[in-house]
Structures are given as C-alpha cells and as structure tokens.
PDB file of C-alpha atoms in Angstrom:
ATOM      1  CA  UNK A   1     -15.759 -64.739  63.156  1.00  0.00           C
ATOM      2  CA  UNK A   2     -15.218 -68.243  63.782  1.00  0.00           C
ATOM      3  CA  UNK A   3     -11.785 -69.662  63.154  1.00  0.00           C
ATOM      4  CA  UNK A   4     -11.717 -73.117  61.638  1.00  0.00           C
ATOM      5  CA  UNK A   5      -8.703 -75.637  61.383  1.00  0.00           C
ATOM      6  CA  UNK A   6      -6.589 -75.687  58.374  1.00  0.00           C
ATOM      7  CA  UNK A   7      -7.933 -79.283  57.478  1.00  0.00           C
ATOM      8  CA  UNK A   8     -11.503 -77.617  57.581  1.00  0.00           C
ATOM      9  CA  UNK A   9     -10.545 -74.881  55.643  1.00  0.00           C
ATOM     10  CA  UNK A  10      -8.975 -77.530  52.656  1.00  0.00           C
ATOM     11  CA  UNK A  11     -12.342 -79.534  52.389  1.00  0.00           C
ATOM     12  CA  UNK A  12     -14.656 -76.959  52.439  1.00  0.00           C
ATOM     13  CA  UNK A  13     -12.824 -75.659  49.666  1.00  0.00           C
ATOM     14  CA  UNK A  14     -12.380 -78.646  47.745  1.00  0.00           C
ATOM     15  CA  UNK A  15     -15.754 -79.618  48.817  1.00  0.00           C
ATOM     16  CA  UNK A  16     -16.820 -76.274  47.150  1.00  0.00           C
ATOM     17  CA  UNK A  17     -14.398 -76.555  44.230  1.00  0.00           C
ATOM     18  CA  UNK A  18     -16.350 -80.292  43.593  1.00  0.00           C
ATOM     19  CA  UNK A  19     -20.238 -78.786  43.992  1.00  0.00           C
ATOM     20  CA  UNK A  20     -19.224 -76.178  40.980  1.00  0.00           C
ATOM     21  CA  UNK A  21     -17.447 -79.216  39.381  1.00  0.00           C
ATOM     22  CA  UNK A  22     -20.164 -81.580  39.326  1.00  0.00           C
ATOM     23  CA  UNK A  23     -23.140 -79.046  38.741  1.00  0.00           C
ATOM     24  CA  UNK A  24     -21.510 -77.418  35.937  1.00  0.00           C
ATOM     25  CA  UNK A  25     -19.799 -80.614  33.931  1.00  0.00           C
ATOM     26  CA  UNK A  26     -23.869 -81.730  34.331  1.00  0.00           C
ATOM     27  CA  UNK A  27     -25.279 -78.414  32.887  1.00  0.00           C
ATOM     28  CA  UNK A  28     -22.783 -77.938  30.313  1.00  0.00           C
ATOM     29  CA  UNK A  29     -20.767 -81.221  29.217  1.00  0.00           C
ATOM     30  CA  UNK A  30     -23.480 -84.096  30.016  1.00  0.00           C
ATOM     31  CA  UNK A  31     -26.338 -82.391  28.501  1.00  0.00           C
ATOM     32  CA  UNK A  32     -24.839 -81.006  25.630  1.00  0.00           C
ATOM     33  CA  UNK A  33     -23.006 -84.254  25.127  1.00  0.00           C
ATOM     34  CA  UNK A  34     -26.423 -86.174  25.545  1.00  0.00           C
ATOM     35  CA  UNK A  35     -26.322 -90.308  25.316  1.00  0.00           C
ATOM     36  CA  UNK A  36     -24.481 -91.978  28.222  1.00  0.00           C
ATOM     37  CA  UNK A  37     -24.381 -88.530  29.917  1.00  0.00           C
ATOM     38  CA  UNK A  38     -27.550 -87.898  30.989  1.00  0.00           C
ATOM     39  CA  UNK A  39     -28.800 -91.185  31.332  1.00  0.00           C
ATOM     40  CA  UNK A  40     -30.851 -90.705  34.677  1.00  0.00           C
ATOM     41  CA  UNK A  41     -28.403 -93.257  36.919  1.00  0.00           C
ATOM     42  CA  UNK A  42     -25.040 -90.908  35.943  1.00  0.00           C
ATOM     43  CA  UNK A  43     -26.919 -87.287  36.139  1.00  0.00           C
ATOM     44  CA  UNK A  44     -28.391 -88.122  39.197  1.00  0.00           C
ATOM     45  CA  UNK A  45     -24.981 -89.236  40.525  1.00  0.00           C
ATOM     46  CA  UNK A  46     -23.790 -85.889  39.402  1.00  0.00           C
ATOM     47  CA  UNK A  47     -26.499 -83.467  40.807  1.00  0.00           C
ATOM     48  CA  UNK A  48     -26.430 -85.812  43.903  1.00  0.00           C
ATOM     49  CA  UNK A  49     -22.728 -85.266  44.569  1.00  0.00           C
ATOM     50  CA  UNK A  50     -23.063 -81.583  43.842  1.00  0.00           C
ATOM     51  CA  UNK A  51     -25.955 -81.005  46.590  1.00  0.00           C
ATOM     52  CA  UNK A  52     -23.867 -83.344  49.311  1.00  0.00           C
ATOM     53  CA  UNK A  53     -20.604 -81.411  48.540  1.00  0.00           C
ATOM     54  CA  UNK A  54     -22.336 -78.109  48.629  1.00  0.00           C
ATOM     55  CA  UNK A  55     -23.989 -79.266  51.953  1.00  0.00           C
ATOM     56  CA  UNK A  56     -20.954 -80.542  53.486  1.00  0.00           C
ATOM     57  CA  UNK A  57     -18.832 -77.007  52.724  1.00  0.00           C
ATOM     58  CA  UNK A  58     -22.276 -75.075  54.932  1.00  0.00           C
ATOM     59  CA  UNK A  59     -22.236 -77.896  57.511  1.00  0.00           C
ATOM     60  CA  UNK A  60     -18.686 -77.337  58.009  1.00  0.00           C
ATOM     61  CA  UNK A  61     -18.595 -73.199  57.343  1.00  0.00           C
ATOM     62  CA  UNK A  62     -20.952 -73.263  61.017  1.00  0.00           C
ATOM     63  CA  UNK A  63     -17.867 -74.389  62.986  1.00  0.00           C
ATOM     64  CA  UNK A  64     -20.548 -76.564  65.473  1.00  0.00           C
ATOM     65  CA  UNK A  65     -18.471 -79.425  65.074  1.00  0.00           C
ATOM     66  CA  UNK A  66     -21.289 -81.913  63.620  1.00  0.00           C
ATOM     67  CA  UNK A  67     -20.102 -82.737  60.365  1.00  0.00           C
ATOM     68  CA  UNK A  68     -18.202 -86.215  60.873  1.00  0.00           C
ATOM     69  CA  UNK A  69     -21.483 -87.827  59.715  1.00  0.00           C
ATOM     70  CA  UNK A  70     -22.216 -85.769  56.862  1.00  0.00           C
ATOM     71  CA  UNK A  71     -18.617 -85.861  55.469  1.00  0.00           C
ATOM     72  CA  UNK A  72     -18.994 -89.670  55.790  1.00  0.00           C
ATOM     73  CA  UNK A  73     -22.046 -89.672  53.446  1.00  0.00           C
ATOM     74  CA  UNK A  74     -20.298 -87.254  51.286  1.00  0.00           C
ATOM     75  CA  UNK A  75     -17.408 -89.216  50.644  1.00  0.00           C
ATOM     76  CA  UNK A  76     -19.531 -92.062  49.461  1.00  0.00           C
ATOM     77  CA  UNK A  77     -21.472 -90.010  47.312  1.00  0.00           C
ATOM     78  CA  UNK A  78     -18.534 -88.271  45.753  1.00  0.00           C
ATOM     79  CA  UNK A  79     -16.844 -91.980  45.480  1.00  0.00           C
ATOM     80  CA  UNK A  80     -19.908 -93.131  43.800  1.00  0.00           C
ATOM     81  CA  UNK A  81     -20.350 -89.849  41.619  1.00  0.00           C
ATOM     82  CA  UNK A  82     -16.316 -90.666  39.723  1.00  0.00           C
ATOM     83  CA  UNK A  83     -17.226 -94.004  39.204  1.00  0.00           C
ATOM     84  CA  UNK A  84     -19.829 -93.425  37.179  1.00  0.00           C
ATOM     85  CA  UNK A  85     -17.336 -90.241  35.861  1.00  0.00           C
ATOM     86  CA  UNK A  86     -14.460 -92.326  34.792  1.00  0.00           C
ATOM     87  CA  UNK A  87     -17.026 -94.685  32.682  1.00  0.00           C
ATOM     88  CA  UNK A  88     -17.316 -91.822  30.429  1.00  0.00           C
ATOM     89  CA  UNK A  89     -15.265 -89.736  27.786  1.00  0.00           C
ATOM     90  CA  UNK A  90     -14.350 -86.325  28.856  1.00  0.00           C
ATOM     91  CA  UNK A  91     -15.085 -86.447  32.503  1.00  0.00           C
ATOM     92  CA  UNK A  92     -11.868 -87.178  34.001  1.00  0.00           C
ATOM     93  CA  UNK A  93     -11.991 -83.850  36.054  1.00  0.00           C
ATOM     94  CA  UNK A  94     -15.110 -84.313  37.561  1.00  0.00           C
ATOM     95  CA  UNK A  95     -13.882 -87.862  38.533  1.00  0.00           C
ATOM     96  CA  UNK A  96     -10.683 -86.192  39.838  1.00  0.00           C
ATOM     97  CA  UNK A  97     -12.182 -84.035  41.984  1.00  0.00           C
ATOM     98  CA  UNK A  98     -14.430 -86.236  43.067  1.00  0.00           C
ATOM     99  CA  UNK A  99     -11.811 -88.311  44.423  1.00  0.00           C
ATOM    100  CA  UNK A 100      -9.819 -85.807  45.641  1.00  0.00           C
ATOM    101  CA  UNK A 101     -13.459 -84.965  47.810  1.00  0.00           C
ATOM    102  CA  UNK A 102     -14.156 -88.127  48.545  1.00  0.00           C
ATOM    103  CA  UNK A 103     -10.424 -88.780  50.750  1.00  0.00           C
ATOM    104  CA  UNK A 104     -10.954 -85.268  51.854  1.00  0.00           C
ATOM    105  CA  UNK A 105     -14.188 -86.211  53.536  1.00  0.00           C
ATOM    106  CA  UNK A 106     -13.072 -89.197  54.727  1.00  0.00           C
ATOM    107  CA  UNK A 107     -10.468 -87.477  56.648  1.00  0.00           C
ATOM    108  CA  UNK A 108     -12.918 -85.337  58.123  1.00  0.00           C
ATOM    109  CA  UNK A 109     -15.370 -88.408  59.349  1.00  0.00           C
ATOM    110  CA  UNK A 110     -12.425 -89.317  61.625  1.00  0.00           C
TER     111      UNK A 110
END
C-alpha cells in the first residue's frame, strides 16, 4: 500500500468531499430549483468542477507524483465553479467547498 503525505491525504479528501458536493447540489438543488440554476454556463461549471475534483482525488490516490499540473487546473475550475455558486440563493456550500478545494489544490501545484 502506498503511503501518501498528510497534505495528500487532506485534498484528496476535500477534493472528494467537493466532487459529491458539486454533483449532488447539481442533481438535486439546481435542477429541482430550475431558472438561474441550470442555466447551461452555471451547470456546466458545476459538473465541470465535479469531474476535475473527482480526477484530481485518482490522480493523487496513484502516489506517482504527477499531479502538480492537474491540481493547478483544478483549483481554477473549483475557483470558477463558487463564483458562479455564490451568484445564487442556496448554494453557499457548494461555493464553500469549492473554495476550500480550490486553496487546497493550489497548495498542492507547489
């Protein structure tokens, strides 16, 4: 079993913790909300940040030491996904986490 560093272990679980975030708020909140919510630019954003984070967490879970360039996409991506959050009622935990990803991430591009 490969042992990863502490830091790793942290953002491939907030990493995961923002995937379920995202795809879930989308499949449950935005669509049953409708309007604003699943206008194509903000769903997109949200399905988007989902796949990266979810991608990110597997990059990282190999241990090969190659995801500096992927977390740097993913913390754009998850920057980009709470903007479009905090522009809208009832998303404030998506944008929080998506935040809370996005430094993660950073961190990790180092």
């Amino acid at each position: 079993m490969i042992t990863l560093p502490d830091n790793v272990k942290d953002c491939i679980a907030i990493c995961t913790r923002c995937a379920q975030t995202c795809l879930g708020e989308a499949m449950t909140h935005c669509l049953e909300e409708g309007g604003d919510h699943v206008a194509p630019s903000h769903f997109r954003h949200m399905i988007a940040c989902a796949e990266m984070c979810r991608a990110a967490a597997a990059i990282m879970l190999t241990g090969a030491g190659h995801h500096a360039s992927v977390c740097r996409v993913c913390a754009e991506i998850c920057q980009a996904c709470a903007r479009e959050c905090e522009q809208l009622d009832g998303m404030e935990d998506c944008a929080a986490i998506c935040r809370e990803c996005a430094e993660s991430c950073r961190e990790m591009a180092q």
